[in-house]
């Protein structure tokens, strides 16, 4: 049976294992109006990721994949950081959070003020040319639909997000593994922990003797490895955590 805890237990764990490394997923952005992927209202309930978010699909039908990402960009247009993003940025400023590793491509952690941020699945904010390396903003790319072509060499541009079948950006995943293996505590927020290699990062922390805490609506495969599991809103929980952890004194 899944044992659940309150914010006081999480605050105590962070306090005694500071600074912690935070790993976030789409569940930290749903309160900004951006749907996640695997919950009942998730994106993959409506779209097959292999048809719309794989590198093979992009190569075979770039217009179809760009149409999908155009819709996702439209859903991000009005999105603002929420209490969860802001709480993590504040906890970093106070010294309780060393870094945020995020699977999200929406850019909301950066806009909330997180500084030591590792975007392991890239960013939807830009698109690049695989041939000559030219990069444009997504707004510019949207103006070039159905298939944006590179302004320099004419090849098809691709959104700068990691698609299924692609390797993660080497520097980003290398940094994420290093942070995870050195963390005294990893706090996972809003992720189903179903997609590797990112889902393996908490295991790096545990293998090195670090502790794990999870804030997520719904179960994850690592709940029984966590010292603290909170099944509640990421925004409310992180805001309460920030209230419980004032300025950190070394
Ligand atoms: N508060 C807490 N948890 C939430 C909230 C919320 N407000 N909203 C959703 N969740 C939970 C969901 O119940 C779900 O368990 O967040 C989790 C999100 O899981 P996924 O939708 O699988 O998203 P994520 O883990 O980030 O997916 C990883 O898969 O498709 C790829 O590249 C995509 O980066 C993504 C990766």
Short mmCIF file of C-alpha atoms and ligand atoms in Angstrom, two decimals:
data_model
loop_
_atom_site.label_atom_id
_atom_site.label_comp_id
_atom_site.label_asym_id
_atom_site.label_seq_id
_atom_site.Cartn_x
_atom_site.Cartn_y
_atom_site.Cartn_z
CA UNK A 1 0.00 0.00 0.00
CA UNK A 2 1.42 3.42 -0.99
CA UNK A 3 2.36 5.43 2.09
CA UNK A 4 1.67 9.17 1.70
CA UNK A 5 3.23 12.07 3.61
CA UNK A 6 2.68 15.76 4.25
CA UNK A 7 4.78 18.81 3.36
CA UNK A 8 6.32 18.89 6.86
CA UNK A 9 8.03 15.54 6.18
CA UNK A 10 9.26 16.80 2.80
CA UNK A 11 10.56 20.03 4.34
CA UNK A 12 12.47 18.05 7.00
CA UNK A 13 14.02 15.81 4.31
CA UNK A 14 15.09 18.83 2.24
CA UNK A 15 16.38 20.60 5.34
CA UNK A 16 18.59 17.64 6.31
CA UNK A 17 19.76 16.85 2.77
CA UNK A 18 20.25 20.32 1.29
CA UNK A 19 20.78 21.39 -1.41
CA UNK A 20 18.56 19.00 -3.34
CA UNK A 21 18.30 18.38 -7.07
CA UNK A 22 14.81 18.65 -8.53
CA UNK A 23 13.58 16.64 -11.53
CA UNK A 24 10.37 17.96 -13.10
CA UNK A 25 7.96 16.66 -15.70
CA UNK A 26 4.82 17.86 -17.44
CA UNK A 27 2.85 17.70 -14.18
CA UNK A 28 4.57 20.88 -13.00
CA UNK A 29 3.14 22.80 -15.98
CA UNK A 30 -0.48 21.58 -16.06
CA UNK A 31 -1.42 24.34 -13.59
CA UNK A 32 -0.20 26.77 -16.26
CA UNK A 33 -2.79 25.31 -18.64
CA UNK A 34 -0.39 23.03 -20.53
CA UNK A 35 -1.67 19.44 -20.77
CA UNK A 36 0.64 16.64 -19.66
CA UNK A 37 1.08 13.44 -21.66
CA UNK A 38 -0.07 10.34 -19.79
CA UNK A 39 -2.75 11.37 -17.33
CA UNK A 40 -6.36 10.81 -18.47
CA UNK A 41 -6.44 14.24 -20.18
CA UNK A 42 -2.89 13.92 -21.52
CA UNK A 43 -1.68 14.65 -25.06
CA UNK A 44 -0.84 11.01 -25.82
CA UNK A 45 -4.47 10.09 -25.14
CA UNK A 46 -5.34 12.03 -28.31
CA UNK A 47 -2.21 11.75 -30.43
CA UNK A 48 -0.01 8.69 -31.03
CA UNK A 49 3.51 9.89 -30.10
CA UNK A 50 5.04 7.58 -32.70
CA UNK A 51 2.97 9.32 -35.40
CA UNK A 52 3.49 12.91 -34.19
CA UNK A 53 6.60 13.09 -31.99
CA UNK A 54 9.10 10.58 -33.37
CA UNK A 55 12.10 11.40 -35.56
CA UNK A 56 10.95 8.77 -38.10
CA UNK A 57 7.54 10.48 -38.38
CA UNK A 58 9.26 13.86 -38.77
CA UNK A 59 11.45 12.56 -41.61
CA UNK A 60 8.50 10.83 -43.35
CA UNK A 61 5.83 13.52 -42.86
CA UNK A 62 7.40 16.80 -41.63
CA UNK A 63 4.22 18.82 -42.36
CA UNK A 64 2.15 16.53 -40.10
CA UNK A 65 4.67 16.75 -37.25
CA UNK A 66 5.00 20.53 -37.67
CA UNK A 67 1.20 20.82 -37.55
CA UNK A 68 1.26 18.97 -34.20
CA UNK A 69 4.05 21.17 -32.79
CA UNK A 70 2.29 24.27 -34.14
CA UNK A 71 -0.74 23.32 -32.01
CA UNK A 72 1.48 22.69 -28.97
CA UNK A 73 3.13 26.08 -29.45
CA UNK A 74 -0.32 27.68 -29.65
CA UNK A 75 -1.23 26.04 -26.32
CA UNK A 76 1.97 27.47 -24.78
CA UNK A 77 1.40 30.98 -26.15
CA UNK A 78 -0.53 32.30 -23.14
CA UNK A 79 1.10 30.05 -20.56
CA UNK A 80 2.70 31.72 -17.53
CA UNK A 81 4.87 30.19 -14.80
CA UNK A 82 2.74 28.96 -11.87
CA UNK A 83 3.28 28.75 -8.10
CA UNK A 84 5.29 25.57 -8.55
CA UNK A 85 7.80 27.12 -10.98
CA UNK A 86 8.09 30.22 -8.79
CA UNK A 87 8.57 28.20 -5.60
CA UNK A 88 11.44 26.22 -7.16
CA UNK A 89 13.15 29.43 -8.30
CA UNK A 90 12.77 30.88 -4.78
CA UNK A 91 14.10 27.70 -3.15
CA UNK A 92 17.12 27.91 -5.47
CA UNK A 93 17.70 31.54 -4.49
CA UNK A 94 17.58 30.55 -0.81
CA UNK A 95 20.07 27.72 -1.36
CA UNK A 96 17.72 24.75 -0.81
CA UNK A 97 17.71 23.69 -4.50
CA UNK A 98 21.00 23.21 -6.33
CA UNK A 99 19.51 22.68 -9.82
CA UNK A 100 16.34 21.85 -11.70
CA UNK A 101 16.50 19.10 -14.32
CA UNK A 102 13.39 19.35 -16.48
CA UNK A 103 11.82 17.17 -19.15
CA UNK A 104 9.59 20.09 -20.09
CA UNK A 105 10.25 22.11 -23.23
CA UNK A 106 7.93 25.02 -22.36
CA UNK A 107 10.60 27.34 -20.93
CA UNK A 108 8.49 28.15 -17.83
CA UNK A 109 11.20 27.30 -15.27
CA UNK A 110 13.56 29.83 -16.89
CA UNK A 111 10.81 32.46 -17.02
CA UNK A 112 10.09 31.83 -13.30
CA UNK A 113 13.75 32.56 -12.49
CA UNK A 114 15.37 29.13 -12.12
CA UNK A 115 19.05 29.67 -12.95
CA UNK A 116 20.79 26.28 -12.72
CA UNK A 117 18.41 24.61 -15.19
CA UNK A 118 19.02 21.52 -17.35
CA UNK A 119 16.50 21.05 -20.20
CA UNK A 120 17.12 17.39 -21.05
CA UNK A 121 14.39 17.22 -23.72
CA UNK A 122 15.35 20.50 -25.44
CA UNK A 123 13.13 23.53 -25.93
CA UNK A 124 10.11 24.22 -28.13
CA UNK A 125 11.09 27.90 -28.20
CA UNK A 126 13.47 27.43 -31.17
CA UNK A 127 13.83 25.32 -34.32
CA UNK A 128 17.06 24.36 -36.06
CA UNK A 129 18.45 23.10 -39.34
CA UNK A 130 20.01 19.64 -39.10
CA UNK A 131 22.15 20.37 -42.16
CA UNK A 132 23.80 23.75 -41.50
CA UNK A 133 22.89 24.35 -37.84
CA UNK A 134 20.98 27.61 -38.38
CA UNK A 135 18.46 28.34 -35.60
CA UNK A 136 15.24 30.41 -35.71
CA UNK A 137 12.65 31.22 -33.06
CA UNK A 138 9.48 29.12 -33.08
CA UNK A 139 7.49 32.24 -33.93
CA UNK A 140 9.60 32.65 -37.08
CA UNK A 141 9.17 28.93 -37.87
CA UNK A 142 5.38 29.15 -37.48
CA UNK A 143 5.41 31.86 -40.14
CA UNK A 144 7.04 29.38 -42.54
CA UNK A 145 4.54 26.47 -42.14
CA UNK A 146 3.57 23.90 -43.43
CA UNK A 147 7.27 22.91 -43.38
CA UNK A 148 9.62 25.74 -42.31
CA UNK A 149 12.75 25.75 -44.47
CA UNK A 150 16.14 26.92 -43.34
CA UNK A 151 16.77 30.58 -44.27
CA UNK A 152 20.40 29.70 -45.04
CA UNK A 153 20.35 26.38 -46.90
CA UNK A 154 16.67 25.65 -47.60
CA UNK A 155 16.54 22.31 -45.72
CA UNK A 156 13.54 21.52 -43.47
CA UNK A 157 13.83 23.01 -39.96
CA UNK A 158 13.00 20.81 -36.94
CA UNK A 159 11.67 21.93 -33.52
CA UNK A 160 14.51 21.85 -30.96
CA UNK A 161 12.72 19.22 -28.85
CA UNK A 162 13.96 15.67 -28.43
CA UNK A 163 11.68 13.36 -30.42
CA UNK A 164 11.21 9.67 -29.78
CA UNK A 165 14.06 7.79 -31.43
CA UNK A 166 16.50 10.67 -30.92
CA UNK A 167 19.41 10.87 -28.49
CA UNK A 168 19.17 13.49 -25.74
CA UNK A 169 21.50 16.51 -25.99
CA UNK A 170 24.83 15.04 -24.82
CA UNK A 171 25.84 17.98 -22.63
CA UNK A 172 22.40 18.16 -20.97
CA UNK A 173 22.05 14.48 -20.12
CA UNK A 174 25.70 14.32 -19.01
CA UNK A 175 25.11 17.24 -16.64
CA UNK A 176 21.85 15.67 -15.41
CA UNK A 177 23.56 12.36 -14.65
CA UNK A 178 26.37 14.14 -12.78
CA UNK A 179 23.93 16.22 -10.73
CA UNK A 180 21.81 13.13 -9.96
CA UNK A 181 24.74 10.93 -8.92
CA UNK A 182 26.02 13.65 -6.55
CA UNK A 183 22.67 14.61 -5.05
CA UNK A 184 22.03 13.89 -1.36
CA UNK A 185 18.35 14.19 -2.27
CA UNK A 186 16.41 14.15 -5.54
CA UNK A 187 12.91 15.65 -5.49
CA UNK A 188 10.79 14.45 -8.44
CA UNK A 189 7.79 16.68 -9.23
CA UNK A 190 5.03 15.98 -11.76
CA UNK A 191 6.48 13.09 -13.73
CA UNK A 192 5.20 9.56 -14.39
CA UNK A 193 8.88 8.45 -14.55
CA UNK A 194 8.08 6.26 -17.54
CA UNK A 195 10.49 7.65 -20.15
CA UNK A 196 14.16 6.69 -20.14
CA UNK A 197 16.92 7.76 -19.84
CA UNK A 198 15.43 10.49 -17.62
CA UNK A 199 13.46 8.00 -15.53
CA UNK A 200 16.82 6.46 -14.64
CA UNK A 201 18.13 9.66 -13.01
CA UNK A 202 16.53 8.99 -9.59
CA UNK A 203 18.20 5.57 -9.69
CA UNK A 204 21.59 7.33 -10.08
CA UNK A 205 20.85 9.25 -6.87
CA UNK A 206 19.74 6.13 -4.99
CA UNK A 207 22.70 4.07 -6.25
CA UNK A 208 25.08 6.72 -4.88
CA UNK A 209 23.38 6.63 -1.46
CA UNK A 210 21.16 9.66 -1.98
CA UNK A 211 17.50 9.86 -0.96
CA UNK A 212 14.36 10.29 -3.10
CA UNK A 213 11.15 12.28 -2.63
CA UNK A 214 8.23 12.35 -5.09
CA UNK A 215 5.41 14.89 -5.48
CA UNK A 216 3.02 13.55 -8.12
CA UNK A 217 -0.68 13.04 -8.73
CA UNK A 218 -0.84 9.29 -9.23
CA UNK A 219 1.62 6.49 -8.70
CA UNK A 220 5.11 6.22 -10.18
CA UNK A 221 7.32 3.13 -10.51
CA UNK A 222 9.69 4.55 -7.86
CA UNK A 223 7.20 5.35 -5.09
CA UNK A 224 8.43 2.44 -2.99
CA UNK A 225 12.03 3.76 -3.23
CA UNK A 226 11.09 7.22 -1.96
CA UNK A 227 11.38 8.40 1.65
CA UNK A 228 8.51 10.82 1.06
CA UNK A 229 5.65 10.55 -1.45
CA UNK A 230 3.05 13.32 -1.71
CA UNK A 231 0.08 12.76 -4.05
CA UNK A 232 -1.10 16.35 -4.46
CA UNK A 233 -0.89 19.47 -6.63
CA UNK A 234 2.67 20.40 -7.54
CA UNK A 235 1.92 24.10 -7.29
CA UNK A 236 0.31 23.99 -3.85
CA UNK A 237 2.86 21.52 -2.47
CA UNK A 238 5.92 23.46 -3.70
CA UNK A 239 4.48 26.76 -2.49
CA UNK A 240 3.93 25.19 0.97
CA UNK A 241 7.48 23.79 0.87
CA UNK A 242 8.88 27.25 0.13
CA UNK A 243 6.92 28.67 3.08
CA UNK A 244 8.39 25.97 5.33
CA UNK A 245 12.00 26.62 4.27
CA UNK A 246 13.17 30.17 5.02
CA UNK A 247 16.59 31.55 4.10
CA UNK A 248 19.21 28.82 4.46
CA UNK A 249 22.11 29.36 6.82
CA UNK A 250 25.26 27.37 5.94
N1 LIG B 1 0.43 18.22 -9.69
C1 LIG B 1 1.08 17.04 -9.50
N2 LIG B 1 1.16 16.06 -10.44
C2 LIG B 1 0.54 16.30 -11.62
C3 LIG B 1 -0.16 17.50 -11.90
C4 LIG B 1 -0.20 18.48 -10.87
N3 LIG B 1 -0.84 19.65 -11.04
N4 LIG B 1 -0.66 17.42 -13.17
C5 LIG B 1 -0.29 16.22 -13.65
N5 LIG B 1 0.43 15.54 -12.74
C6 LIG B 1 1.08 14.23 -12.88
C7 LIG B 1 0.30 13.25 -13.74
O1 LIG B 1 -0.64 12.53 -12.96
C8 LIG B 1 1.41 12.35 -14.28
O2 LIG B 1 1.66 11.26 -13.38
O3 LIG B 1 2.28 14.45 -13.59
C9 LIG B 1 2.64 13.26 -14.30
C10 LIG B 1 3.03 13.65 -15.71
O4 LIG B 1 3.49 12.48 -16.37
P1 LIG B 1 3.62 12.49 -17.96
O5 LIG B 1 2.37 13.05 -18.56
O6 LIG B 1 4.07 11.13 -18.37
O7 LIG B 1 4.76 13.56 -18.26
P2 LIG B 1 6.33 13.35 -18.13
O8 LIG B 1 6.65 12.43 -17.01
O9 LIG B 1 6.94 14.71 -18.06
O10 LIG B 1 6.71 12.66 -19.53
C11 LIG B 1 8.07 12.49 -19.80
O11 LIG B 1 7.52 11.84 -22.08
O12 LIG B 1 6.34 12.14 -24.01
C12 LIG B 1 7.54 12.38 -23.39
O13 LIG B 1 8.95 14.13 -23.97
C13 LIG B 1 7.79 13.86 -23.28
O14 LIG B 1 9.03 14.99 -21.57
C14 LIG B 1 7.96 14.08 -21.79
C15 LIG B 1 8.31 12.70 -21.27
#
